[in-house]
Amino acid sequence: MARIAIYQVDGTDYQGVQFPNIALMKISGYHKSIGDDVSWYEGLLFANLYDKIYASKIFKFSEMPQIPDNMVIGGTGIDFHNKLPAEIEAAPMDWEIYPNTPFHYGFSMKGCRFSCSFCCVQQRKENQRITTLLMNY
């Protein structure tokens, strides 16, 4: 059993409430399904306690923290073209990591039919496609 940590770099509202991060929920769901222990990253001081640390950064403008050697960081705030490995992408989302979230959300489609100048979705050059969101629930 591996010790896995997850870290949400950004994606909080003005009150400090985290918006659920789909990538982190899939990472947690995948690792829990193979028997790994998953918890929230507690900071650089505790980095050596984990076998692997995953971080997700949504926005380019948010500050990047110090990164330990065992951290894998992704998200649109790092690289528009990175993707989760297929086995993690297919994993069900672990909503238990956000116990105080009064709603659930997800994608019913990837891509977008609009071309808004401020948005990064078109830069990913993904065709519109239906996802398996409802098949997981």
mmCIF file with all atom_site columns, C-alpha atoms in Angstrom:
data_model
loop_
_atom_site.group_PDB
_atom_site.id
_atom_site.type_symbol
_atom_site.label_atom_id
_atom_site.label_alt_id
_atom_site.label_comp_id
_atom_site.label_asym_id
_atom_site.label_entity_id
_atom_site.label_seq_id
_atom_site.pdbx_PDB_ins_code
_atom_site.Cartn_x
_atom_site.Cartn_y
_atom_site.Cartn_z
_atom_site.occupancy
_atom_site.B_iso_or_equiv
_atom_site.pdbx_formal_charge
_atom_site.auth_seq_id
_atom_site.auth_comp_id
_atom_site.auth_asym_id
_atom_site.auth_atom_id
_atom_site.pdbx_PDB_model_num
ATOM 1   C CA . MET A 1 1   ? 0.000   0.000  0.000   1.00 0.00 ? 1   MET A CA 1
ATOM 2   C CA . ALA A 1 2   ? 1.428   3.332  -1.087  1.00 0.00 ? 2   ALA A CA 1
ATOM 3   C CA . ARG A 1 3   ? 0.950   6.612  0.759   1.00 0.00 ? 3   ARG A CA 1
ATOM 4   C CA . ILE A 1 4   ? -0.462  9.141  -1.685  1.00 0.00 ? 4   ILE A CA 1
ATOM 5   C CA . ALA A 1 5   ? -1.027  12.858 -1.058  1.00 0.00 ? 5   ALA A CA 1
ATOM 6   C CA . ILE A 1 6   ? -3.139  15.232 -3.104  1.00 0.00 ? 6   ILE A CA 1
ATOM 7   C CA . TYR A 1 7   ? -2.729  19.011 -3.202  1.00 0.00 ? 7   TYR A CA 1
ATOM 8   C CA . GLN A 1 8   ? -5.066  21.628 -4.632  1.00 0.00 ? 8   GLN A CA 1
ATOM 9   C CA . VAL A 1 9   ? -2.861  24.595 -5.552  1.00 0.00 ? 9   VAL A CA 1
ATOM 10  C CA . ASP A 1 10  ? -5.758  26.922 -6.385  1.00 0.00 ? 10  ASP A CA 1
ATOM 11  C CA . GLY A 1 11  ? -9.503  26.907 -6.902  1.00 0.00 ? 11  GLY A CA 1
ATOM 12  C CA . THR A 1 12  ? -10.839 28.478 -3.729  1.00 0.00 ? 12  THR A CA 1
ATOM 13  C CA . ASP A 1 13  ? -13.443 31.189 -3.365  1.00 0.00 ? 13  ASP A CA 1
ATOM 14  C CA . TYR A 1 14  ? -13.092 34.467 -1.453  1.00 0.00 ? 14  TYR A CA 1
ATOM 15  C CA . GLN A 1 15  ? -13.957 32.677 1.809   1.00 0.00 ? 15  GLN A CA 1
ATOM 16  C CA . GLY A 1 16  ? -11.276 30.023 1.328   1.00 0.00 ? 16  GLY A CA 1
ATOM 17  C CA . VAL A 1 17  ? -13.733 27.269 0.370   1.00 0.00 ? 17  VAL A CA 1
ATOM 18  C CA . GLN A 1 18  ? -12.253 24.803 -2.111  1.00 0.00 ? 18  GLN A CA 1
ATOM 19  C CA . PHE A 1 19  ? -14.110 24.082 -5.319  1.00 0.00 ? 19  PHE A CA 1
ATOM 20  C CA . PRO A 1 20  ? -14.058 20.328 -5.960  1.00 0.00 ? 20  PRO A CA 1
ATOM 21  C CA . ASN A 1 21  ? -11.214 19.430 -8.316  1.00 0.00 ? 21  ASN A CA 1
ATOM 22  C CA . ILE A 1 22  ? -12.221 16.624 -10.690 1.00 0.00 ? 22  ILE A CA 1
ATOM 23  C CA . ALA A 1 23  ? -8.634  15.563 -11.441 1.00 0.00 ? 23  ALA A CA 1
ATOM 24  C CA . LEU A 1 24  ? -7.809  15.177 -7.739  1.00 0.00 ? 24  LEU A CA 1
ATOM 25  C CA . MET A 1 25  ? -11.051 13.274 -7.143  1.00 0.00 ? 25  MET A CA 1
ATOM 26  C CA . LYS A 1 26  ? -10.181 10.858 -9.966  1.00 0.00 ? 26  LYS A CA 1
ATOM 27  C CA . ILE A 1 27  ? -6.604  10.443 -8.683  1.00 0.00 ? 27  ILE A CA 1
ATOM 28  C CA . SER A 1 28  ? -7.916  9.722  -5.197  1.00 0.00 ? 28  SER A CA 1
ATOM 29  C CA . GLY A 1 29  ? -10.573 7.340  -6.516  1.00 0.00 ? 29  GLY A CA 1
ATOM 30  C CA . TYR A 1 30  ? -8.025  5.423  -8.573  1.00 0.00 ? 30  TYR A CA 1
ATOM 31  C CA . HIS A 1 31  ? -5.481  5.070  -5.771  1.00 0.00 ? 31  HIS A CA 1
ATOM 32  C CA . LYS A 1 32  ? -8.096  4.063  -3.203  1.00 0.00 ? 32  LYS A CA 1
ATOM 33  C CA . SER A 1 33  ? -9.397  1.422  -5.641  1.00 0.00 ? 33  SER A CA 1
ATOM 34  C CA . ILE A 1 34  ? -5.971  -0.243 -5.716  1.00 0.00 ? 34  ILE A CA 1
ATOM 35  C CA . GLY A 1 35  ? -5.627  -0.132 -1.929  1.00 0.00 ? 35  GLY A CA 1
ATOM 36  C CA . ASP A 1 36  ? -3.466  2.962  -1.489  1.00 0.00 ? 36  ASP A CA 1
ATOM 37  C CA . ASP A 1 37  ? -3.866  5.388  1.407   1.00 0.00 ? 37  ASP A CA 1
ATOM 38  C CA . VAL A 1 38  ? -4.829  8.868  0.141   1.00 0.00 ? 38  VAL A CA 1
ATOM 39  C CA . SER A 1 39  ? -4.732  12.071 2.187   1.00 0.00 ? 39  SER A CA 1
ATOM 40  C CA . TRP A 1 40  ? -4.325  15.810 1.694   1.00 0.00 ? 40  TRP A CA 1
ATOM 41  C CA . TYR A 1 41  ? -0.764  17.116 1.335   1.00 0.00 ? 41  TYR A CA 1
ATOM 42  C CA . GLU A 1 42  ? 0.338   18.811 4.558   1.00 0.00 ? 42  GLU A CA 1
ATOM 43  C CA . GLY A 1 43  ? 3.247   20.838 3.207   1.00 0.00 ? 43  GLY A CA 1
ATOM 44  C CA . LEU A 1 44  ? 6.930   20.607 2.368   1.00 0.00 ? 44  LEU A CA 1
ATOM 45  C CA . LEU A 1 45  ? 7.904   19.628 5.905   1.00 0.00 ? 45  LEU A CA 1
ATOM 46  C CA . PHE A 1 46  ? 5.947   16.358 5.537   1.00 0.00 ? 46  PHE A CA 1
ATOM 47  C CA . ALA A 1 47  ? 6.776   15.576 1.880   1.00 0.00 ? 47  ALA A CA 1
ATOM 48  C CA . ASN A 1 48  ? 8.988   12.599 2.749   1.00 0.00 ? 48  ASN A CA 1
ATOM 49  C CA . LEU A 1 49  ? 6.017   10.837 4.401   1.00 0.00 ? 49  LEU A CA 1
ATOM 50  C CA . TYR A 1 50  ? 4.438   10.177 1.001   1.00 0.00 ? 50  TYR A CA 1
ATOM 51  C CA . ASP A 1 51  ? 5.397   7.834  -1.810  1.00 0.00 ? 51  ASP A CA 1
ATOM 52  C CA . LYS A 1 52  ? 3.850   10.187 -4.355  1.00 0.00 ? 52  LYS A CA 1
ATOM 53  C CA . ILE A 1 53  ? 2.219   13.605 -4.228  1.00 0.00 ? 53  ILE A CA 1
ATOM 54  C CA . TYR A 1 54  ? -0.163  14.841 -6.908  1.00 0.00 ? 54  TYR A CA 1
ATOM 55  C CA . ALA A 1 55  ? -0.907  18.548 -7.297  1.00 0.00 ? 55  ALA A CA 1
ATOM 56  C CA . SER A 1 56  ? -3.434  20.250 -9.543  1.00 0.00 ? 56  SER A CA 1
ATOM 57  C CA . LYS A 1 57  ? -3.125  23.875 -10.637 1.00 0.00 ? 57  LYS A CA 1
ATOM 58  C CA . ILE A 1 58  ? -6.078  25.291 -12.561 1.00 0.00 ? 58  ILE A CA 1
ATOM 59  C CA . PHE A 1 59  ? -5.022  28.890 -13.197 1.00 0.00 ? 59  PHE A CA 1
ATOM 60  C CA . LYS A 1 60  ? -1.788  30.289 -14.642 1.00 0.00 ? 60  LYS A CA 1
ATOM 61  C CA . PHE A 1 61  ? -1.976  33.418 -12.460 1.00 0.00 ? 61  PHE A CA 1
ATOM 62  C CA . SER A 1 62  ? -1.990  31.609 -9.109  1.00 0.00 ? 62  SER A CA 1
ATOM 63  C CA . GLU A 1 63  ? 1.269   31.405 -7.199  1.00 0.00 ? 63  GLU A CA 1
ATOM 64  C CA . MET A 1 64  ? 3.253   28.178 -7.432  1.00 0.00 ? 64  MET A CA 1
ATOM 65  C CA . PRO A 1 65  ? 4.428   26.753 -4.098  1.00 0.00 ? 65  PRO A CA 1
ATOM 66  C CA . GLN A 1 66  ? 7.742   24.989 -3.493  1.00 0.00 ? 66  GLN A CA 1
ATOM 67  C CA . ILE A 1 67  ? 7.581   21.526 -5.014  1.00 0.00 ? 67  ILE A CA 1
ATOM 68  C CA . PRO A 1 68  ? 9.191   18.445 -3.458  1.00 0.00 ? 68  PRO A CA 1
ATOM 69  C CA . ASP A 1 69  ? 10.882  15.853 -5.695  1.00 0.00 ? 69  ASP A CA 1
ATOM 70  C CA . ASN A 1 70  ? 8.074   13.325 -5.292  1.00 0.00 ? 70  ASN A CA 1
ATOM 71  C CA . MET A 1 71  ? 5.331   15.707 -6.511  1.00 0.00 ? 71  MET A CA 1
ATOM 72  C CA . VAL A 1 72  ? 3.607   15.274 -9.872  1.00 0.00 ? 72  VAL A CA 1
ATOM 73  C CA . ILE A 1 73  ? 1.919   18.514 -10.871 1.00 0.00 ? 73  ILE A CA 1
ATOM 74  C CA . GLY A 1 74  ? -0.580  19.017 -13.647 1.00 0.00 ? 74  GLY A CA 1
ATOM 75  C CA . GLY A 1 75  ? -3.613  20.968 -14.692 1.00 0.00 ? 75  GLY A CA 1
ATOM 76  C CA . THR A 1 76  ? -4.400  23.772 -17.096 1.00 0.00 ? 76  THR A CA 1
ATOM 77  C CA . GLY A 1 77  ? -2.383  26.191 -14.936 1.00 0.00 ? 77  GLY A CA 1
ATOM 78  C CA . ILE A 1 78  ? 0.747   24.192 -15.803 1.00 0.00 ? 78  ILE A CA 1
ATOM 79  C CA . ASP A 1 79  ? 0.176   22.857 -19.311 1.00 0.00 ? 79  ASP A CA 1
ATOM 80  C CA . PHE A 1 80  ? -2.984  22.998 -21.407 1.00 0.00 ? 80  PHE A CA 1
ATOM 81  C CA . HIS A 1 81  ? -2.111  19.748 -23.133 1.00 0.00 ? 81  HIS A CA 1
ATOM 82  C CA . ASN A 1 82  ? -1.393  17.423 -20.215 1.00 0.00 ? 82  ASN A CA 1
ATOM 83  C CA . LYS A 1 83  ? -3.877  14.673 -19.440 1.00 0.00 ? 83  LYS A CA 1
ATOM 84  C CA . LEU A 1 84  ? -4.428  12.123 -16.726 1.00 0.00 ? 84  LEU A CA 1
ATOM 85  C CA . PRO A 1 85  ? -3.325  8.580  -17.554 1.00 0.00 ? 85  PRO A CA 1
ATOM 86  C CA . ALA A 1 86  ? -6.226  6.562  -19.023 1.00 0.00 ? 86  ALA A CA 1
ATOM 87  C CA . GLU A 1 87  ? -6.621  4.360  -15.940 1.00 0.00 ? 87  GLU A CA 1
ATOM 88  C CA . ILE A 1 88  ? -6.965  7.413  -13.689 1.00 0.00 ? 88  ILE A CA 1
ATOM 89  C CA . GLU A 1 89  ? -9.253  9.255  -16.125 1.00 0.00 ? 89  GLU A CA 1
ATOM 90  C CA . ALA A 1 90  ? -11.564 6.219  -16.093 1.00 0.00 ? 90  ALA A CA 1
ATOM 91  C CA . ALA A 1 91  ? -11.669 6.035  -12.273 1.00 0.00 ? 91  ALA A CA 1
ATOM 92  C CA . PRO A 1 92  ? -14.787 7.172  -10.421 1.00 0.00 ? 92  PRO A CA 1
ATOM 93  C CA . MET A 1 93  ? -14.516 10.488 -8.600  1.00 0.00 ? 93  MET A CA 1
ATOM 94  C CA . ASP A 1 94  ? -13.884 10.277 -4.855  1.00 0.00 ? 94  ASP A CA 1
ATOM 95  C CA . TRP A 1 95  ? -16.294 12.800 -3.348  1.00 0.00 ? 95  TRP A CA 1
ATOM 96  C CA . GLU A 1 96  ? -15.185 11.845 0.179   1.00 0.00 ? 96  GLU A CA 1
ATOM 97  C CA . ILE A 1 97  ? -12.206 14.204 -0.134  1.00 0.00 ? 97  ILE A CA 1
ATOM 98  C CA . TYR A 1 98  ? -14.667 17.142 -0.139  1.00 0.00 ? 98  TYR A CA 1
ATOM 99  C CA . PRO A 1 99  ? -16.996 16.188 2.746   1.00 0.00 ? 99  PRO A CA 1
ATOM 100 C CA . ASN A 1 100 ? -18.518 19.667 3.117   1.00 0.00 ? 100 ASN A CA 1
ATOM 101 C CA . THR A 1 101 ? -19.471 20.143 -0.526  1.00 0.00 ? 101 THR A CA 1
ATOM 102 C CA . PRO A 1 102 ? -23.280 20.313 -0.753  1.00 0.00 ? 102 PRO A CA 1
ATOM 103 C CA . PHE A 1 103 ? -23.361 19.545 -4.492  1.00 0.00 ? 103 PHE A CA 1
ATOM 104 C CA . HIS A 1 104 ? -21.805 17.240 -7.066  1.00 0.00 ? 104 HIS A CA 1
ATOM 105 C CA . TYR A 1 105 ? -20.794 18.179 -10.562 1.00 0.00 ? 105 TYR A CA 1
ATOM 106 C CA . GLY A 1 106 ? -18.901 16.749 -13.492 1.00 0.00 ? 106 GLY A CA 1
ATOM 107 C CA . PHE A 1 107 ? -18.566 16.811 -17.232 1.00 0.00 ? 107 PHE A CA 1
ATOM 108 C CA . SER A 1 108 ? -21.199 15.431 -19.541 1.00 0.00 ? 108 SER A CA 1
ATOM 109 C CA . MET A 1 109 ? -19.085 16.626 -22.474 1.00 0.00 ? 109 MET A CA 1
ATOM 110 C CA . LYS A 1 110 ? -15.419 17.528 -23.052 1.00 0.00 ? 110 LYS A CA 1
ATOM 111 C CA . GLY A 1 111 ? -14.503 20.373 -25.353 1.00 0.00 ? 111 GLY A CA 1
ATOM 112 C CA . CYS A 1 112 ? -16.633 23.396 -26.177 1.00 0.00 ? 112 CYS A CA 1
ATOM 113 C CA . ARG A 1 113 ? -18.518 24.758 -29.158 1.00 0.00 ? 113 ARG A CA 1
ATOM 114 C CA . PHE A 1 114 ? -17.589 28.347 -28.302 1.00 0.00 ? 114 PHE A CA 1
ATOM 115 C CA . SER A 1 115 ? -14.282 30.134 -28.914 1.00 0.00 ? 115 SER A CA 1
ATOM 116 C CA . CYS A 1 116 ? -14.112 32.682 -26.118 1.00 0.00 ? 116 CYS A CA 1
ATOM 117 C CA . SER A 1 117 ? -10.847 34.664 -26.205 1.00 0.00 ? 117 SER A CA 1
ATOM 118 C CA . PHE A 1 118 ? -10.274 34.374 -22.440 1.00 0.00 ? 118 PHE A CA 1
ATOM 119 C CA . CYS A 1 119 ? -10.761 30.606 -22.213 1.00 0.00 ? 119 CYS A CA 1
ATOM 120 C CA . CYS A 1 120 ? -8.136  27.854 -22.435 1.00 0.00 ? 120 CYS A CA 1
ATOM 121 C CA . VAL A 1 121 ? -10.479 25.078 -23.634 1.00 0.00 ? 121 VAL A CA 1
ATOM 122 C CA . GLN A 1 122 ? -9.929  25.805 -27.337 1.00 0.00 ? 122 GLN A CA 1
ATOM 123 C CA . GLN A 1 123 ? -6.152  25.684 -26.837 1.00 0.00 ? 123 GLN A CA 1
ATOM 124 C CA . ARG A 1 124 ? -6.416  22.014 -25.861 1.00 0.00 ? 124 ARG A CA 1
ATOM 125 C CA . LYS A 1 125 ? -7.650  21.262 -29.388 1.00 0.00 ? 125 LYS A CA 1
ATOM 126 C CA . GLU A 1 126 ? -9.946  18.509 -28.152 1.00 0.00 ? 126 GLU A CA 1
ATOM 127 C CA . ASN A 1 127 ? -12.929 17.622 -30.226 1.00 0.00 ? 127 ASN A CA 1
ATOM 128 C CA . GLN A 1 128 ? -16.242 17.728 -28.468 1.00 0.00 ? 128 GLN A CA 1
ATOM 129 C CA . ARG A 1 129 ? -16.986 14.323 -27.008 1.00 0.00 ? 129 ARG A CA 1
ATOM 130 C CA . ILE A 1 130 ? -19.443 12.803 -24.603 1.00 0.00 ? 130 ILE A CA 1
ATOM 131 C CA . THR A 1 131 ? -17.960 11.448 -21.369 1.00 0.00 ? 131 THR A CA 1
ATOM 132 C CA . THR A 1 132 ? -19.007 8.527  -19.212 1.00 0.00 ? 132 THR A CA 1
ATOM 133 C CA . LEU A 1 133 ? -20.031 10.655 -16.226 1.00 0.00 ? 133 LEU A CA 1
ATOM 134 C CA . LEU A 1 134 ? -23.437 9.048  -15.801 1.00 0.00 ? 134 LEU A CA 1
ATOM 135 C CA . MET A 1 135 ? -22.080 5.554  -16.302 1.00 0.00 ? 135 MET A CA 1
ATOM 136 C CA . ASN A 1 136 ? -20.030 5.898  -13.095 1.00 0.00 ? 136 ASN A CA 1
ATOM 137 C CA . TYR A 1 137 ? -23.043 6.671  -10.871 1.00 0.00 ? 137 TYR A CA 1
#
